[in-house]
Every structure is written in C-alpha cells, then in structure tokens.
C-alpha cells in the first residue's frame, strides 16, 4: 500500500527553516520564483522549507512514536542524530563484529532501528549497503497563485546582558541586536509513504521481521506523520517563532501501488488528483481518497485513512 | 512498430539531481538525464511485481535493481518546458557531536522549477517489445508504472504524473528533423538554442557510475532543427531522435 498526502498550510511569521547566518542576521531559506513582467522574466525570491527539514521532523516523531510502544530505535536516532549507520563506527554500535555479507548488515540495521528501516540509510564502507527511504517529502513552497504575496522580512530583536557599573569597561554592550528573517506564506508540500517497504529487505525483497512487527512499524510510521501534521511540530525555532496559522487543506490517497497526489502548490490539485485516481480503476486497482477542507478537519481525514488501511489489513 | 509511452510530469517545485551519485554537495544537473528517467519508472514497475529489491550483490560488485528493467526500453528522452534555474544557498551547519560543536559551510544546489509558468516535464519511453514478450511485465504494467512514478532524482524531488499516453511508432531514418526532446549530441548539426550536458549512458548500466560511459546530450530550449544521419520516431505530433 502506498500513501500520498498533499498539505497546504498557512504560516504567518515563521522561522521554520533558516540558512546562512551573516553576523547578527539569520536568513530564511528562499528559492527563486520566476515571474514575467512586461515580457521579461525576473526572479523573485520566496521563503521555502526544505524537504530535508520536514524529513528530519518526521523522523523525530517516528522515533518518539516507536519508542512509546516499545519498538527499537538505535541510540543515535533516539537522540535525533540521524547518522544512519553511515560508517563502521556507527554500525559497530548495532553489530560487532561487522559481518561481510551486505544482507546481514542490512538485517542488523533494520532489526535494530525503526528509523533506518523507514527512513533508509547509507553505509558508506566496502561493500556499501544502501536502503532508500520508504518515505519521500517535497520542499514546502508557497502556493503558486499566492507566491508573490509571500514575504520574508527581517525582525529586529535585542538580547540583554546585565552588567553592573563597576564591571563595565570598553565597549561591552548591554544590548545585543540581532535580526531573524521571518517568512509568511501559504505553503504546500507532498509527503509519500510506501508501506510495503517497511521491514522488507532492499536486497532480497524478503521480509526481515515477523509480520506482527512489520504491521506495528507501519502503524507508527503513519501515526508519526499524523502527529507531525496535527501538532504542527515541524521546522525550527518553534519555541519563539511558532507560526500563526495551521493546515488549511489536506488531500490523502491510498493506493495499492505508487501514486502521488498532484502537488498542492497548484490551484487545481484536488480535482487533478481525483481525476488521475479514476484512471487507476481501469487497472482494476482500488484506492482511497479524502479531502480535508472547510467541511472536514485534518484529523478526521487522517483518521479515515488509518481506518481504511486497517480494513485493508495493512496493520 | 514500436510502442511508446508519453508521460507528462509535474514537479513539486524542486528537482535535485546530483551530478555525482551519493554526493550531497556542490554539483547539480540542470536537466534530467536518461538514467534518472529509467530509475523513476523502475521503482513502480518492480513494485507491481512485489519486488523491493534495490541493489544486487554479485560477490563484492553491486548493481541497481533498475538494471532488471533496463532492456525493456529502447530509448528514453525528455522535454522540459521552462528553463530550470540552478540554485544552492550557502548553508552553515552546526552540529553537536559527542559534546563538541562542529561547524562547516556547504551548499546543496538543485534545479528549481518554480514560478508563474507551469513547468512541465514530458518523458518518452520507447518500449522494446522483444524484451517485453520474454516477461514478466506487460505493456499494461509499464503503463501503470508510469502513473506511479514518484520522484525524479533524490527524495525531495517528488513529482506527480498527470497524463500517460501510449501509441505506436516506426523508427525512420532521415537527414533533418525538428524536435523539442533531448538527443545525443554526436555527428549532428543543430540550429537553435539549448544546453549540452554530459550524462551517464544508461545502456551501459545503472547503479555503479564510477566506471560508467558518458554521452553528451543536447537539451533544446524550445524546438530546434537537427541535421545528420538521424534515427527518428514520431510520437503523436512530436518527434524524438534516437541515439545511433
Ligand atoms: Zn537508527
């Protein structure tokens, strides 16, 4: 089974994905947006969140959900340091001595850690062993039609230090001024999850785990996504720049084989997705489709998807 | 007669194609190489048969599972409407590892397909019916797989397939044609604008690129006129040029 989710969310005054710090100025991630003006193309930079940033947040939720029902998560991933058994030093913590056979290496990693099972890994030694992530996430970009209204503006902040008169010397300042660039936009992103990849070897194609554990891992993989969306716990600087807004629209599809919803950065994405899904009927394939908009809250739509997957025996 | 599939793809805004596989840094491709197009359709195709295999190990050599479906295609090519921009901001990465703070500056370039115009990517797959007849896949499977392509390049590059059309074509030889699709830049004369890009020759294998053969592809900007001893296939209204 394959799950694909398109999410639109409004975020006002957010600092979810910062890059480059120049002195006391922290910049928001931005991407070029090409617009035509008087027959000439020009570039406007709009705020964006990287797929890597969203993927990191998802894996943090996954670690927490997995641990809460006693599924294994390795020490590195538990600390949200997703090194993913990248070399001998990290792999040794899971299996020592390290086997020669790539199949045994994969098996040891998958058994030891739900994050690396679902999120993939690359053991970059000889022989290299790789496992592609079972989930994919796009960049979150401003919805195209409203992208020109998206802003990234520096906000002035001051940090104070207490300095008594006797210790005050030279140019020590009582105030440190800094700027944080905050973004405001209606964003859209796509998240896919290939449930059939969980607990299954990317080398032999056979199951590595017992069926019960595979089902349990599929369920936490889904719950982690739903937790991330309904709690809006993704991106950085949430403690002081928690964005004002929330999910405005959400589309979910579940298909037997891979299928991706049309990106929510396009205005007609709900209709497009539904029309494209109808084609799958011609292939004799069943599917699930739901939309959360003004009539349905995201949590209801997410619950429907869980119920459908349970009914289909995914977990 | 040869079957072809014409697949219209919508990007989610960013296409991250690393020039060096398994490297996250510094170099990115602006246009989609054939290896990526094969990889994109291989994953849903293998999925249809319940195969989760990504890598084969032959003693210490390893190959991509996409090689299993490689021969199903005589040729693949792509047309891109809108000129992608390469962009990579500088990132300062601070990590705390084992109590020590580490700092590094890096960049992660990618092709951005985002703007007012709707960027559209059209891929054409020419199918090798002789290989197809040997099983286990049917033309129907390849068509379903095309609808199930999930990404082009690395994992941020999620895509959706908006339309899949199939048709029949004949491969003809001619001296001159006009095309919007990428073609091999070898012994040809081109009139029009475009970009040259060195890519891995997918026919020599997918997966281990350290010793792979490269070919030069021409990615047209709009439609260009090409002259030479050409092998050409008409796919609907459009024309593609096959490698010699
Ligand atoms: Zn781990």
Coordinates of C-alpha atoms in Angstrom, one line a residue, chain B residues 14-97:
Chain B
X14 CA 12.5 21.4 -6.9
X15 CA 14.4 18.8 -8.8
X16 CA 17.6 17.7 -7.1
X17 CA 19.8 15.9 -9.5
X18 CA 23.2 15.3 -8.1
X19 CA 25.9 15.0 -10.8
X20 CA 27.8 12.6 -8.6
X21 CA 25.6 9.9 -7.2
X22 CA 25.7 9.6 -3.4
X23 CA 27.2 13.0 -3.1
X24 CA 25.1 15.7 -1.5
X25 CA 27.4 18.6 -2.5
X26 CA 28.4 21.2 -5.0
X27 CA 27.2 19.9 -8.3
X28 CA 23.8 19.5 -9.7
X29 CA 22.4 18.8 -13.1
X30 CA 20.1 21.2 -14.7
X31 CA 18.3 18.7 -16.9
X32 CA 17.1 15.2 -16.3
X33 CA 19.4 12.5 -17.5
X34 CA 18.1 9.2 -19.0
X35 CA 19.4 7.2 -16.0
X36 CA 17.1 9.2 -13.8
X37 CA 14.1 8.6 -16.1
X38 CA 14.8 4.8 -16.1
X39 CA 15.2 4.8 -12.3
X40 CA 11.9 6.7 -11.9
X41 CA 9.9 4.1 -13.8
X42 CA 11.8 1.1 -12.5
X43 CA 10.6 1.6 -8.9
X44 CA 6.9 1.4 -9.5
X45 CA 7.4 -1.3 -12.1
X46 CA 9.3 -3.5 -9.6
X47 CA 6.6 -2.6 -7.0
X48 CA 3.9 -4.1 -9.2
X49 CA 5.5 -7.5 -9.0
X50 CA 6.1 -7.1 -5.3
X51 CA 9.8 -6.6 -5.6
X52 CA 11.5 -4.4 -3.1
X53 CA 15.0 -5.1 -4.4
X54 CA 17.1 -2.0 -4.9
X55 CA 20.6 -3.5 -5.0
X56 CA 22.1 -6.7 -6.3
X57 CA 25.3 -8.0 -4.9
X58 CA 27.5 -10.2 -7.0
X59 CA 30.3 -11.0 -4.6
X60 CA 31.7 -7.5 -4.0
X61 CA 30.1 -5.9 -7.0
X62 CA 26.7 -4.3 -6.8
X63 CA 24.2 -3.1 -9.3
X64 CA 20.9 -1.3 -9.2
X65 CA 17.7 -3.3 -9.5
X66 CA 16.7 -0.9 -12.2
X67 CA 19.0 -2.9 -14.5
X68 CA 16.4 -5.6 -14.5
X69 CA 14.0 -3.5 -16.4
X70 CA 16.6 -1.6 -18.4
X71 CA 16.3 -3.7 -21.5
X72 CA 12.6 -3.1 -21.7
X73 CA 13.4 0.3 -23.1
X74 CA 15.0 1.1 -26.5
X75 CA 15.3 4.7 -25.8
X76 CA 14.2 7.3 -23.3
X77 CA 14.2 11.1 -23.6
X78 CA 12.7 14.2 -22.1
X79 CA 11.3 17.6 -23.0
X80 CA 11.3 20.4 -20.4
X81 CA 9.2 23.4 -20.8
X82 CA 10.6 26.4 -18.9
X83 CA 14.2 26.9 -18.2
X84 CA 15.2 25.5 -14.7
X85 CA 17.4 27.6 -12.6
X86 CA 20.3 26.1 -10.6
X87 CA 20.2 27.4 -7.1
X88 CA 22.0 26.5 -3.9
X89 CA 22.3 28.8 -0.9
X90 CA 25.2 28.5 1.4
X91 CA 24.5 26.6 4.5
X92 CA 26.3 26.9 7.7
X93 CA 25.9 23.6 9.5
X94 CA 26.4 23.5 13.2
X95 CA 26.3 20.1 14.9
X96 CA 27.0 19.0 18.4
X97 CA 28.6 15.6 18.4

